[in-house]
mmCIF file of C-alpha atoms in Angstrom:
data_model
loop_
_atom_site.group_PDB
_atom_site.id
_atom_site.type_symbol
_atom_site.label_atom_id
_atom_site.label_comp_id
_atom_site.label_asym_id
_atom_site.label_seq_id
_atom_site.Cartn_x
_atom_site.Cartn_y
_atom_site.Cartn_z
ATOM 1 C CA MET A 925 6.608 -7.082 7.416
ATOM 2 C CA PHE A 926 2.863 -7.580 6.795
ATOM 3 C CA GLU A 927 1.113 -10.747 5.765
ATOM 4 C CA ALA A 928 -0.412 -10.941 2.276
ATOM 5 C CA SER A 929 -3.429 -12.544 3.940
ATOM 6 C CA SER A 930 -3.739 -9.607 6.320
ATOM 7 C CA ARG A 931 -7.145 -8.030 6.687
ATOM 8 C CA LEU A 932 -5.683 -4.517 6.774
ATOM 9 C CA ASN A 933 -7.110 -2.100 4.247
ATOM 10 C CA VAL A 934 -4.484 -0.772 1.840
ATOM 11 C CA THR A 935 -4.764 2.732 0.385
ATOM 12 C CA LEU A 936 -2.413 3.812 -2.395
ATOM 13 C CA VAL A 937 -1.889 7.559 -2.480
ATOM 14 C CA CYS A 938 -1.993 8.268 -6.214
ATOM 15 C CA GLY A 939 0.511 10.491 -7.921
ATOM 16 C CA ALA A 940 4.024 11.245 -6.787
ATOM 17 C CA THR A 941 4.890 11.992 -3.163
ATOM 18 C CA ASP A 942 7.979 13.851 -1.978
ATOM 19 C CA MET A 943 9.998 11.005 -0.440
ATOM 20 C CA ARG A 944 11.737 13.441 1.914
ATOM 21 C CA LYS A 945 8.540 13.489 3.985
ATOM 22 C CA ALA A 946 8.670 11.602 7.262
ATOM 23 C CA ILE A 947 5.820 10.338 9.453
ATOM 24 C CA ASP A 948 4.326 13.753 10.273
ATOM 25 C CA GLY A 949 4.346 14.911 6.650
ATOM 26 C CA LEU A 950 2.746 11.694 5.422
ATOM 27 C CA CYS A 951 0.130 11.882 8.211
ATOM 28 C CA ASN A 952 -0.738 15.380 6.995
ATOM 29 C CA ILE A 953 -1.321 14.069 3.460
ATOM 30 C CA VAL A 954 -3.584 11.319 4.812
ATOM 31 C CA ALA A 955 -5.523 13.647 7.118
ATOM 32 C CA TYR A 956 -5.868 16.767 4.977
ATOM 33 C CA GLN A 957 -5.701 15.628 1.346
ATOM 34 C CA LEU A 958 -7.354 12.219 1.649
ATOM 35 C CA GLU A 959 -9.500 13.228 4.643
ATOM 36 C CA LYS A 960 -8.799 9.887 6.329
ATOM 37 C CA GLU A 961 -7.663 9.019 9.835
ATOM 38 C CA PRO A 962 -3.897 8.246 9.889
ATOM 39 C CA CYS A 963 -4.303 6.290 13.164
ATOM 40 C CA SER A 964 -6.708 3.791 11.601
ATOM 41 C CA GLU A 965 -6.068 0.094 11.025
ATOM 42 C CA GLN A 966 -4.828 0.423 7.465
ATOM 43 C CA LEU A 967 -1.732 0.901 5.365
ATOM 44 C CA PHE A 968 -1.138 4.106 3.414
ATOM 45 C CA VAL A 969 1.281 3.596 0.523
ATOM 46 C CA PHE A 970 3.228 6.443 -1.125
ATOM 47 C CA CYS A 971 5.522 6.415 -4.163
ATOM 48 C CA GLY A 972 8.166 8.885 -5.313
ATOM 49 C CA ARG A 973 8.268 10.645 -8.671
ATOM 50 C CA THR A 974 10.943 8.314 -10.070
ATOM 51 C CA ARG A 975 8.873 5.276 -8.944
ATOM 52 C CA ASN A 976 11.858 3.517 -7.375
ATOM 53 C CA LYS A 977 10.931 4.328 -3.748
ATOM 54 C CA ILE A 978 7.864 3.407 -1.711
ATOM 55 C CA LYS A 979 6.933 4.391 1.837
ATOM 56 C CA ILE A 980 4.166 2.705 3.811
ATOM 57 C CA LEU A 981 2.637 4.428 6.818
ATOM 58 C CA GLN A 982 1.067 2.085 9.374
ATOM 59 C CA TRP A 983 -0.470 2.739 12.785
ATOM 60 C CA ALA A 984 0.187 -0.019 15.333
ATOM 61 C CA ASN A 985 -1.390 0.252 18.810
ATOM 62 C CA ASN A 986 0.614 3.158 20.205
ATOM 63 C CA GLY A 987 2.723 4.530 17.385
ATOM 64 C CA PHE A 988 3.509 4.658 13.689
ATOM 65 C CA TRP A 989 5.605 2.340 11.573
ATOM 66 C CA LEU A 990 7.224 3.794 8.476
ATOM 67 C CA HIS A 991 8.247 1.074 6.029
ATOM 68 C CA TYR A 992 10.560 2.112 3.196
ATOM 69 C CA LYS A 993 11.694 0.239 0.104
ATOM 70 C CA ARG A 994 14.110 1.523 -2.509
ATOM 71 C CA LEU A 995 14.747 -0.426 -5.683
ATOM 72 C CA GLU A 996 18.339 -0.523 -6.827
ATOM 73 C CA LYS A 997 17.243 -1.190 -10.395
ATOM 74 C CA GLY A 998 13.883 -0.796 -12.147
ATOM 75 C CA THR A 999 10.670 0.871 -11.066
ATOM 76 C CA PHE A 1000 7.460 -0.014 -9.280
ATOM 77 C CA LYS A 1001 4.381 -0.497 -11.484
ATOM 78 C CA TRP A 1002 2.723 2.441 -9.732
ATOM 79 C CA PRO A 1003 -0.790 3.366 -10.850
ATOM 80 C CA GLY A 1004 -2.128 6.870 -10.787
ATOM 81 C CA ILE A 1005 1.016 8.862 -11.474
ATOM 82 C CA ASP A 1006 -0.857 10.913 -14.081
ATOM 83 C CA ASP A 1007 -4.435 10.391 -12.833
ATOM 84 C CA ASP A 1008 -6.652 12.858 -11.010
ATOM 85 C CA GLU A 1009 -7.647 10.298 -8.359
ATOM 86 C CA LEU A 1010 -6.286 11.044 -4.883
ATOM 87 C CA SER A 1011 -6.238 7.444 -3.687
ATOM 88 C CA LEU A 1012 -6.962 3.872 -4.649
ATOM 89 C CA THR A 1013 -7.967 1.011 -2.341
ATOM 90 C CA ILE A 1014 -6.295 -2.311 -3.129
ATOM 91 C CA ALA A 1015 -6.136 -5.747 -1.537
ATOM 92 C CA PRO A 1016 -3.143 -6.737 0.625
ATOM 93 C CA ARG A 1017 -2.383 -9.366 -2.012
ATOM 94 C CA GLN A 1018 -2.042 -6.640 -4.638
ATOM 95 C CA LEU A 1019 0.345 -4.740 -2.371
ATOM 96 C CA SER A 1020 2.559 -7.839 -2.278
ATOM 97 C CA TRP A 1021 2.530 -7.930 -6.068
ATOM 98 C CA LEU A 1022 3.391 -4.237 -6.256
ATOM 99 C CA LEU A 1023 6.320 -4.642 -3.842
ATOM 100 C CA GLU A 1024 7.636 -7.522 -5.970
ATOM 101 C CA GLY A 1025 7.594 -5.370 -9.110
ATOM 102 C CA LEU A 1026 4.383 -6.723 -10.607
ATOM 103 C CA PRO A 1027 1.366 -4.744 -11.830
ATOM 104 C CA LEU A 1028 -1.754 -4.602 -9.652
ATOM 105 C CA ASP A 1029 -3.911 -6.402 -12.190
ATOM 106 C CA ILE A 1030 -2.442 -9.803 -12.916
ATOM 107 C CA SER A 1031 -4.772 -11.768 -15.158
ATOM 108 C CA GLN A 1032 -2.798 -14.992 -14.620
ATOM 109 C CA ALA A 1033 -3.123 -14.855 -10.819
ATOM 110 C CA HIS A 1034 -5.070 -17.567 -9.083
ATOM 111 C CA PRO A 1035 -8.373 -16.245 -7.744
ATOM 112 C CA HIS A 1036 -8.684 -15.834 -3.989
ATOM 113 C CA LEU A 1037 -10.727 -18.733 -2.624
ATOM 114 C CA ILE A 1038 -12.319 -19.225 0.758
ATOM 115 C CA TYR A 1039 -12.745 -22.886 1.568
ATOM 116 C CA ARG A 1040 -15.467 -23.913 3.966
ATOM 117 C CA TYR A 1041 -15.607 -27.501 5.118
ATOM 118 C CA HIS A 1042 -19.146 -28.899 5.375
ATOM 119 C CA ASP A 1043 -19.953 -32.211 6.966
ATOM 120 C CA CYS A 1044 -21.775 -34.466 4.525
#
């Protein structure tokens, strides 16, 4: 699917989204509610009211991808179901956590390091 190390921006659309919406309906949410460009190099992540379904809208060169995941048991640790925020920007690493059923803020997670080799 997408790499956790990807440099794509990830935008969670807070609150519950009608999971019957397809690409055009989700693009309308991005364009008119979030006032963002659906054809940009980022992932837009939507969650249903019951928090067991997620859709991810992604633009790729000449068309849209619509990724869909439905949990057979349990729920996603979705933030913003009851908040007034329209969207939340997260790291691709946090999206991986979310898709695995973990919360976005994991205090035990190893910090992201960037190693630079310097000649001595």
